[in-house]
GROMACS .gro file of C-alpha atoms in nm:
model
  409
    1MET     CA    1   0.011   0.003   0.010
    2ALA     CA    2   0.255   0.254   0.100
    3GLU     CA    3   0.444   0.161  -0.233
    4ARG     CA    4   0.123   0.230  -0.428
    5ARG     CA    5   0.082   0.559  -0.261
    6LEU     CA    6   0.428   0.678  -0.340
    7THR     CA    7   0.382   0.616  -0.703
    8VAL     CA    8   0.040   0.765  -0.727
    9ARG     CA    9   0.109   1.094  -0.563
   10PRO     CA   10   0.357   1.216  -0.841
   11GLY     CA   11   0.106   1.137  -1.098
   12ALA     CA   12  -0.192   1.274  -0.945
   13LEU     CA   13   0.001   1.616  -0.860
   14ALA     CA   14   0.092   1.623  -1.240
   15ALA     CA   15  -0.239   1.557  -1.335
   16ARG     CA   16  -0.381   1.866  -1.088
   17VAL     CA   17  -0.104   2.096  -1.209
   18ALA     CA   18  -0.192   1.992  -1.550
   19VAL     CA   19  -0.561   2.070  -1.537
   20GLN     CA   20  -0.525   2.387  -1.344
   21PRO     CA   21  -0.178   2.522  -1.383
   22ALA     CA   22  -0.250   2.881  -1.317
   23LEU     CA   23  -0.388   2.778  -0.975
   24TRP     CA   24  -0.095   2.564  -0.876
   25ILE     CA   25   0.156   2.784  -0.994
   26GLY     CA   26  -0.026   3.079  -0.803
   27ILE     CA   27   0.009   2.832  -0.459
   28LEU     CA   28   0.373   2.779  -0.511
   29TYR     CA   29   0.474   3.125  -0.592
   30LEU     CA   30   0.273   3.263  -0.274
   31ALA     CA   31   0.473   3.013  -0.070
   32ALA     CA   32   0.804   3.122  -0.236
   33ARG     CA   33   0.701   3.483  -0.176
   34ALA     CA   34   0.651   3.400   0.204
   35VAL     CA   35   0.984   3.263   0.211
   36THR     CA   36   1.143   3.581   0.051
   37THR     CA   37   0.973   3.802   0.282
   38ALA     CA   38   1.094   3.624   0.589
   39PHE     CA   39   1.440   3.652   0.439
   40LEU     CA   40   1.415   4.022   0.387
   41ILE     CA   41   1.257   4.088   0.715
   42LEU     CA   42   1.561   3.897   0.870
   43ALA     CA   43   1.821   4.077   0.657
   44GLY     CA   44   1.664   4.396   0.751
   45SER     CA   45   1.684   4.292   1.143
   46LEU     CA   46   2.071   4.254   1.084
   47SER     CA   47   2.124   4.556   0.896
   48THR     CA   48   2.383   4.803   1.062
   49PRO     CA   49   2.431   5.148   1.059
   50SER     CA   50   2.735   5.084   0.799
   51SER     CA   51   2.495   4.928   0.551
   52ARG     CA   52   2.321   5.129   0.272
   53PHE     CA   53   2.005   5.091   0.457
   54GLY     CA   54   2.118   5.171   0.810
   55ASP     CA   55   1.998   5.030   1.117
   56ALA     CA   56   1.691   4.784   1.108
   57PRO     CA   57   1.504   4.904   0.786
   58ALA     CA   58   1.146   4.845   0.714
   59LEU     CA   59   1.038   4.637   0.434
   60GLY     CA   60   0.938   4.934   0.237
   61ASP     CA   61   1.273   5.088   0.263
   62LEU     CA   62   1.409   4.784   0.101
   63VAL     CA   63   1.131   4.775  -0.186
   64VAL     CA   64   1.250   5.112  -0.289
   65GLY     CA   65   1.637   5.056  -0.241
   66TRP     CA   66   1.926   5.049  -0.484
   67ASP     CA   67   1.807   5.124  -0.833
   68ALA     CA   68   1.464   5.118  -0.719
   69ARG     CA   69   1.523   5.470  -0.614
   70TRP     CA   70   1.623   5.579  -0.979
   71TYR     CA   71   1.305   5.420  -1.093
   72TRP     CA   72   1.101   5.638  -0.836
   73ILE     CA   73   1.289   5.944  -0.953
   74ILE     CA   74   1.199   5.888  -1.297
   75ALA     CA   75   0.849   5.834  -1.213
   76VAL     CA   76   0.805   6.158  -1.022
   77VAL     CA   77   1.065   6.391  -1.202
   78GLY     CA   78   1.126   6.230  -1.544
   79TYR     CA   79   1.467   6.237  -1.713
   80PRO     CA   80   1.700   6.542  -1.721
   81THR     CA   81   1.761   6.737  -1.994
   82THR     CA   82   2.091   6.847  -1.856
   83LEU     CA   83   2.315   6.568  -1.801
   84PRO     CA   84   2.469   6.609  -1.424
   85LEU     CA   85   2.881   6.620  -1.421
   86THR     CA   86   3.151   6.520  -1.171
   87ASP     CA   87   3.412   6.760  -1.044
   88ASP     CA   88   3.633   6.594  -1.325
   89GLY     CA   89   3.376   6.717  -1.609
   90LEU     CA   90   3.260   6.360  -1.657
   91VAL     CA   91   2.917   6.239  -1.663
   92ALA     CA   92   2.765   6.156  -1.330
   93GLU     CA   93   2.518   5.868  -1.237
   94ASN     CA   94   2.159   6.002  -1.375
   95ALA     CA   95   1.832   5.844  -1.476
   96TRP     CA   96   1.909   5.782  -1.817
   97ALA     CA   97   2.059   5.471  -1.753
   98PHE     CA   98   1.715   5.322  -1.663
   99LEU     CA   99   1.432   5.268  -1.912
  100PRO     CA  100   1.076   5.431  -1.880
  101VAL     CA  101   0.809   5.149  -1.896
  102TYR     CA  102   0.852   4.997  -1.536
  103PRO     CA  103   0.854   5.344  -1.345
  104PHE     CA  104   0.560   5.505  -1.529
  105LEU     CA  105   0.367   5.174  -1.525
  106ALA     CA  106   0.430   5.140  -1.130
  107GLN     CA  107   0.337   5.516  -1.108
  108THR     CA  108  -0.001   5.444  -1.273
  109VAL     CA  109  -0.075   5.137  -1.047
  110SER     CA  110   0.043   5.338  -0.751
  111LEU     CA  111  -0.237   5.610  -0.788
  112PRO     CA  112  -0.489   5.461  -0.549
  113PHE     CA  113  -0.252   5.408  -0.291
  114GLY     CA  114  -0.055   5.752  -0.295
  115HIS     CA  115   0.291   5.604  -0.309
  116TRP     CA  116   0.508   5.493  -0.584
  117ALA     CA  117   0.655   5.188  -0.364
  118ALA     CA  118   0.319   5.048  -0.370
  119GLY     CA  119   0.277   5.049  -0.716
  120ALA     CA  120   0.621   4.934  -0.775
  121LEU     CA  121   0.563   4.644  -0.546
  122LEU     CA  122   0.247   4.517  -0.710
  123VAL     CA  123   0.376   4.543  -1.078
  124SER     CA  124   0.677   4.331  -0.959
  125LEU     CA  125   0.463   4.102  -0.769
  126VAL     CA  126   0.220   4.058  -1.048
  127ALA     CA  127   0.445   4.034  -1.318
  128GLY     CA  128   0.654   3.773  -1.122
  129TYR     CA  129   0.335   3.566  -1.105
  130ALA     CA  130   0.270   3.604  -1.467
  131ALA     CA  131   0.637   3.532  -1.571
  132CYS     CA  132   0.627   3.221  -1.353
  133TYR     CA  133   0.296   3.088  -1.532
  134VAL     CA  134   0.440   3.178  -1.877
  135LEU     CA  135   0.769   2.992  -1.824
  136TYR     CA  136   0.566   2.701  -1.727
  137ARG     CA  137   0.386   2.715  -2.040
  138LEU     CA  138   0.705   2.791  -2.244
  139LEU     CA  139   0.879   2.470  -2.092
  140ARG     CA  140   0.579   2.253  -2.151
  141THR     CA  141   0.636   2.274  -2.510
  142ARG     CA  142   0.950   2.067  -2.454
  143LEU     CA  143   0.909   1.923  -2.091
  144SER     CA  144   0.683   1.716  -1.880
  145VAL     CA  145   0.448   1.864  -1.638
  146ILE     CA  146   0.643   1.797  -1.342
  147ALA     CA  147   0.989   1.906  -1.485
  148SER     CA  148   0.812   2.213  -1.599
  149THR     CA  149   0.679   2.277  -1.240
  150TRP     CA  150   0.996   2.204  -1.084
  151ALA     CA  151   1.133   2.463  -1.296
  152VAL     CA  152   0.914   2.727  -1.198
  153VAL     CA  153   0.978   2.639  -0.826
  154PHE     CA  154   1.353   2.707  -0.895
  155PHE     CA  155   1.269   2.991  -1.068
  156ALA     CA  156   1.065   3.132  -0.815
  157CYS     CA  157   1.283   3.030  -0.514
  158GLY     CA  158   1.606   3.106  -0.680
  159PRO     CA  159   1.916   3.327  -0.560
  160LEU     CA  160   1.773   3.660  -0.691
  161ALA     CA  161   1.387   3.589  -0.596
  162ALA     CA  162   1.404   3.904  -0.416
  163LEU     CA  163   1.356   4.100  -0.732
  164PHE     CA  164   1.003   3.968  -0.730
  165GLN     CA  165   0.939   4.186  -0.434
  166VAL     CA  166   1.131   4.527  -0.487
  167GLY     CA  167   1.119   4.797  -0.740
  168TYR     CA  168   1.345   4.665  -1.002
  169ALA     CA  169   1.214   4.601  -1.365
  170GLU     CA  170   1.335   4.247  -1.379
  171THR     CA  171   1.017   4.064  -1.336
  172LEU     CA  172   0.840   4.284  -1.581
  173ASN     CA  173   1.097   4.231  -1.831
  174LEU     CA  174   1.104   3.871  -1.801
  175LEU     CA  175   0.723   3.855  -1.841
  176TRP     CA  176   0.798   4.025  -2.201
  177LEU     CA  177   1.094   3.804  -2.265
  178PHE     CA  178   0.905   3.452  -2.178
  179LEU     CA  179   0.618   3.549  -2.379
  180ALA     CA  180   0.852   3.644  -2.673
  181LEU     CA  181   1.037   3.322  -2.645
  182TRP     CA  182   0.692   3.143  -2.641
  183ALA     CA  183   0.530   3.315  -2.925
  184LEU     CA  184   0.891   3.247  -3.119
  185ILE     CA  185   0.846   2.844  -3.017
  186ARG     CA  186   0.468   2.864  -3.154
  187ARG     CA  187   0.563   3.105  -3.438
  188ARG     CA  188   0.339   3.368  -3.351
  189TRP     CA  189   0.516   3.645  -3.512
  190GLY     CA  190   0.257   3.897  -3.479
  191TRP     CA  191   0.337   3.896  -3.081
  192LEU     CA  192   0.690   3.981  -3.126
  193TYR     CA  193   0.607   4.303  -3.291
  194VAL     CA  194   0.438   4.420  -2.965
  195LEU     CA  195   0.691   4.252  -2.729
  196ILE     CA  196   1.013   4.356  -2.893
  197PRO     CA  197   0.944   4.748  -2.814
  198LEU     CA  198   0.807   4.634  -2.458
  199MET     CA  199   1.126   4.459  -2.391
  200GLY     CA  200   1.339   4.711  -2.537
  201PHE     CA  201   1.191   5.004  -2.324
  202THR     CA  202   1.190   4.797  -1.977
  203ARG     CA  203   1.528   4.676  -1.947
  204PRO     CA  204   1.864   4.686  -2.150
  205GLY     CA  205   1.923   4.365  -2.334
  206ILE     CA  206   1.705   4.361  -2.643
  207LEU     CA  207   1.988   4.383  -2.898
  208ALA     CA  208   2.055   4.017  -2.741
  209PHE     CA  209   1.719   3.905  -2.886
  210SER     CA  210   1.813   4.064  -3.212
  211LEU     CA  211   2.120   3.859  -3.217
  212MET     CA  212   1.918   3.535  -3.129
  213LEU     CA  213   1.682   3.623  -3.389
  214ALA     CA  214   1.996   3.622  -3.649
  215LEU     CA  215   2.092   3.288  -3.512
  216TYR     CA  216   1.748   3.129  -3.517
  217GLY     CA  217   1.694   3.264  -3.875
  218ILE     CA  218   2.060   3.095  -3.977
  219TRP     CA  219   1.943   2.760  -3.794
  220ARG     CA  220   1.594   2.756  -3.980
  221TRP     CA  221   1.778   2.800  -4.284
  222VAL     CA  222   1.987   2.517  -4.226
  223GLN     CA  223   1.707   2.312  -4.124
  224ARG     CA  224   1.464   2.398  -4.400
  225LYS     CA  225   1.461   2.038  -4.560
  226ARG     CA  226   1.341   1.903  -4.228
  227ASP     CA  227   1.128   2.205  -4.119
  228PRO     CA  228   1.010   2.411  -4.423
  229LEU     CA  229   1.098   2.777  -4.421
  230PRO     CA  230   0.826   2.956  -4.608
  231VAL     CA  231   0.889   3.335  -4.744
  232ARG     CA  232   0.653   3.466  -4.484
  233GLU     CA  233   0.876   3.338  -4.222
  234ILE     CA  234   1.179   3.431  -4.349
  235ILE     CA  235   1.040   3.795  -4.378
  236HIS     CA  236   0.898   3.799  -4.015
  237ILE     CA  237   1.247   3.673  -3.907
  238ILE     CA  238   1.435   3.931  -4.044
  239ALA     CA  239   1.183   4.202  -3.982
  240THR     CA  240   1.158   4.146  -3.606
  241GLY     CA  241   1.531   4.084  -3.591
  242LEU     CA  242   1.574   4.458  -3.734
  243LEU     CA  243   1.299   4.573  -3.508
  244ALA     CA  244   1.493   4.462  -3.195
  245ALA     CA  245   1.827   4.600  -3.328
  246ALA     CA  246   1.664   4.940  -3.405
  247VAL     CA  247   1.474   4.961  -3.053
  248GLY     CA  248   1.809   4.839  -2.909
  249PHE     CA  249   1.951   5.158  -3.022
  250ALA     CA  250   1.658   5.397  -3.011
  251TRP     CA  251   1.717   5.503  -2.623
  252GLN     CA  252   2.051   5.625  -2.717
  253ILE     CA  253   1.913   5.835  -2.977
  254ILE     CA  254   1.638   5.974  -2.757
  255ALA     CA  255   1.882   6.054  -2.467
  256ALA     CA  256   2.100   6.217  -2.725
  257VAL     CA  257   1.790   6.442  -2.842
  258VAL     CA  258   1.685   6.548  -2.531
  259THR     CA  259   2.016   6.591  -2.366
  260GLY     CA  260   2.200   6.739  -2.651
  261ARG     CA  261   2.498   6.511  -2.616
  262SER     CA  262   2.544   6.227  -2.875
  263ASP     CA  263   2.719   6.003  -2.625
  264ALA     CA  264   2.432   6.077  -2.341
  265TYR     CA  265   2.337   5.708  -2.271
  266LEU     CA  266   2.668   5.537  -2.294
  267ALA     CA  267   2.848   5.816  -2.088
  268THR     CA  268   2.590   5.770  -1.843
  269GLU     CA  269   2.627   5.376  -1.820
  270LEU     CA  270   3.005   5.435  -1.749
  271ALA     CA  271   2.931   5.652  -1.472
  272TRP     CA  272   2.853   5.336  -1.289
  273ARG     CA  273   3.142   5.168  -1.415
  274ARG     CA  274   3.383   5.419  -1.292
  275ILE     CA  275   3.299   5.297  -0.924
  276TRP     CA  276   3.574   5.034  -1.016
  277MET     CA  277   3.760   5.175  -1.302
  278PRO     CA  278   3.782   5.542  -1.220
  279GLY     CA  279   3.975   5.623  -1.569
  280GLU     CA  280   3.739   5.475  -1.781
  281ALA     CA  281   3.564   5.730  -2.013
  282ASP     CA  282   3.484   5.568  -2.347
  283PHE     CA  283   3.251   5.262  -2.405
  284VAL     CA  284   3.428   4.990  -2.620
  285PRO     CA  285   3.273   4.641  -2.682
  286LEU     CA  286   3.420   4.366  -2.475
  287HIS     CA  287   3.654   4.602  -2.289
  288GLY     CA  288   3.451   4.583  -1.972
  289PHE     CA  289   3.547   4.205  -1.939
  290LEU     CA  290   3.885   4.229  -2.019
  291GLU     CA  291   3.953   4.515  -1.789
  292ALA     CA  292   3.772   4.306  -1.523
  293VAL     CA  293   4.050   4.042  -1.559
  294GLU     CA  294   4.302   4.310  -1.507
  295PHE     CA  295   4.137   4.467  -1.218
  296TRP     CA  296   4.001   4.170  -1.038
  297PHE     CA  297   4.298   3.938  -1.092
  298GLY     CA  298   4.591   4.187  -1.090
  299ARG     CA  299   4.488   4.476  -0.873
  300MET     CA  300   4.255   4.292  -0.610
  301TRP     CA  301   4.372   3.952  -0.581
  302GLN     CA  302   4.752   4.004  -0.704
  303VAL     CA  303   4.740   3.730  -0.945
  304ASP     CA  304   4.892   3.713  -1.289
  305PRO     CA  305   4.626   3.854  -1.505
  306LEU     CA  306   4.701   3.593  -1.745
  307VAL     CA  307   4.532   3.338  -1.538
  308GLY     CA  308   4.214   3.532  -1.528
  309TYR     CA  309   4.239   3.533  -1.932
  310VAL     CA  310   4.272   3.174  -1.938
  311LEU     CA  311   3.973   3.107  -1.686
  312LEU     CA  312   3.756   3.359  -1.896
  313VAL     CA  313   3.820   3.179  -2.208
  314ALA     CA  314   3.773   2.831  -2.044
  315LEU     CA  315   3.448   2.944  -1.882
  316VAL     CA  316   3.311   3.068  -2.202
  317ALA     CA  317   3.421   2.745  -2.375
  318ALA     CA  318   3.259   2.534  -2.094
  319VAL     CA  319   2.932   2.745  -2.108
  320ALA     CA  320   2.915   2.705  -2.483
  321ALA     CA  321   2.992   2.330  -2.461
  322LEU     CA  322   2.693   2.297  -2.213
  323LEU     CA  323   2.462   2.483  -2.450
  324LEU     CA  324   2.551   2.269  -2.752
  325TRP     CA  325   2.600   1.925  -2.613
  326ALA     CA  326   2.443   1.872  -2.255
  327LYS     CA  327   2.112   1.667  -2.304
  328PRO     CA  328   1.938   1.866  -2.014
  329VAL     CA  329   1.988   2.178  -2.192
  330ARG     CA  330   1.909   2.039  -2.533
  331ALA     CA  331   1.597   1.900  -2.397
  332LEU     CA  332   1.476   2.268  -2.368
  333GLY     CA  333   1.498   2.343  -2.758
  334VAL     CA  334   1.675   2.533  -2.994
  335GLU     CA  335   1.533   2.872  -2.917
  336ILE     CA  336   1.584   2.846  -2.569
  337ARG     CA  337   1.941   2.757  -2.636
  338LEU     CA  338   2.002   3.018  -2.899
  339TRP     CA  339   1.879   3.292  -2.666
  340SER     CA  340   2.109   3.202  -2.394
  341VAL     CA  341   2.416   3.211  -2.656
  342GLY     CA  342   2.284   3.561  -2.757
  343TYR     CA  343   2.250   3.687  -2.417
  344ILE     CA  344   2.588   3.565  -2.292
  345VAL     CA  345   2.736   3.697  -2.593
  346TYR     CA  346   2.552   4.039  -2.523
  347LEU     CA  347   2.715   4.042  -2.173
  348LEU     CA  348   3.053   3.985  -2.301
  349LEU     CA  349   3.039   4.257  -2.487
  350VAL     CA  350   2.875   4.537  -2.294
  351PHE     CA  351   2.932   4.443  -1.922
  352PHE     CA  352   3.197   4.486  -1.673
  353PRO     CA  353   3.172   4.206  -1.432
  354GLN     CA  354   3.112   4.285  -1.050
  355SER     CA  355   2.846   4.203  -0.794
  356SER     CA  356   2.558   4.293  -1.018
  357ILE     CA  357   2.657   3.993  -1.272
  358PHE     CA  358   2.419   3.774  -1.046
  359ARG     CA  359   2.111   3.999  -1.131
  360LEU     CA  360   2.255   4.050  -1.505
  361LEU     CA  361   2.220   3.659  -1.527
  362VAL     CA  362   1.838   3.654  -1.446
  363PRO     CA  363   1.749   3.642  -1.824
  364LEU     CA  364   1.885   3.319  -1.854
  365SER     CA  365   1.617   3.180  -1.605
  366PRO     CA  366   1.448   2.936  -1.882
  367LEU     CA  367   1.763   2.741  -1.826
  368TRP     CA  368   1.622   2.643  -1.488
  369GLY     CA  369   1.443   2.390  -1.724
  370ALA     CA  370   1.781   2.173  -1.764
  371PHE     CA  371   1.804   2.145  -1.365
  372ALA     CA  372   1.435   2.012  -1.369
  373VAL     CA  373   1.487   1.751  -1.611
  374PRO     CA  374   1.687   1.504  -1.396
  375ARG     CA  375   1.383   1.289  -1.259
  376SER     CA  376   1.576   1.213  -0.924
  377ARG     CA  377   1.410   1.332  -0.625
  378ILE     CA  378   1.722   1.389  -0.429
  379TRP     CA  379   1.858   1.592  -0.725
  380ARG     CA  380   1.575   1.832  -0.730
  381TRP     CA  381   1.541   1.883  -0.361
  382SER     CA  382   1.897   1.966  -0.354
  383VAL     CA  383   1.867   2.215  -0.626
  384LEU     CA  384   1.581   2.369  -0.432
  385ALA     CA  385   1.783   2.359  -0.132
  386ALA     CA  386   2.076   2.539  -0.316
  387CYS     CA  387   1.836   2.799  -0.429
  388LEU     CA  388   1.715   2.886  -0.088
  389VAL     CA  389   2.063   2.901   0.063
  390GLY     CA  390   2.175   3.137  -0.242
  391GLN     CA  391   1.860   3.341  -0.177
  392TRP     CA  392   1.967   3.424   0.169
  393TRP     CA  393   2.316   3.468   0.096
  394TRP     CA  394   2.221   3.727  -0.183
  395ILE     CA  395   1.961   3.903   0.025
  396TYR     CA  396   2.190   3.920   0.328
  397ASN     CA  397   2.459   4.061   0.138
  398MET     CA  398   2.271   4.318  -0.087
  399TYR     CA  399   2.014   4.452   0.150
  400GLY     CA  400   2.156   4.349   0.492
  401LEU     CA  401   2.516   4.446   0.444
  402GLY     CA  402   2.498   4.641   0.117
  403ASN     CA  403   2.752   4.891   0.028
  404MET     CA  404   2.819   5.069  -0.287
  405THR     CA  405   3.133   4.893  -0.394
  406TRP     CA  406   3.131   4.518  -0.297
  407GLN     CA  407   2.775   4.438  -0.240
  408VAL     CA  408   2.569   4.605  -0.524
  409PRO     CA  409   2.259   4.410  -0.642
   0.00000   0.00000   0.00000
């Protein structure tokens, strides 16, 4: 009888989730948010006067902390027409680094409550639930009910799960991204013409989607004998790829027109990088990662930078091998794998790796499906435990101990 119960329960759960996925995903999501709330409260209680948030901040203080404050400023004040400058004459940190969809949507939602933080929290929470549900639907095109559900659990409880409950644009952007990948898998091209601008004006990274569409077009062309590629789809692939590229550069043009400086956006982004690299004044693709090797290995750890270059090449090669050949990753389908390739290449070209790298990796969340493919219960529960440990570590460091140099989310 005991053996029969143990074999029936997973099947029964799978059947229930399959019949009412929105309900079950909602229950799991609320449970995950309760855990995150407890972690945030605990981190706040452990915060000291030396942290960014001071002694024992309230939950509301954490919601509008770090970059959330910039979104709040945008919602209330808008974007500056004149860029602020440092004493050295370089562009200082300002609102142009942040895109407008999230702050203005949060401002609209906040109107009945009288405070932007309430709207930001609601947008992040609701978008997070919707992203979980769409991720489930996205993965169900390739994986079983149980594997897709576990992937959502890992996503909702992951190390960066605090983003579901603070004033950051990540969860809203993930919703658009998951919808776009789902539309691509189902070849519902019309949706991409709406979702691409939404992504492009919510969070940076739409150029990675443009690169992914280029790779996808090449793959479809190579596979055209097994998977016919009609002219109509060729047109859509090219058009959406060009749209994503145009949207990706549009914010730079808007910033230049409004401020009168052609480099307004890139100079603003570099203002944050100068926390670690004070002398950097111009943006050059790939320069951030190469400089990071010199900075972290040479200056901070007193190790020959050559070691860092070798490790960087080895890491890129290992990630490429996993995306190309690892069976659990291959099970996710070519669209998710190509998105992962495109996004990693994008990060290598534009990002300076520091503590924010963990948050910048969140758009790779569809890869949680690969962690859910193995059927071992021990494996899945171990991954969940690792997610929760990582979540507490991240929350404690960024919201309990947070400082402007080494613990920036």
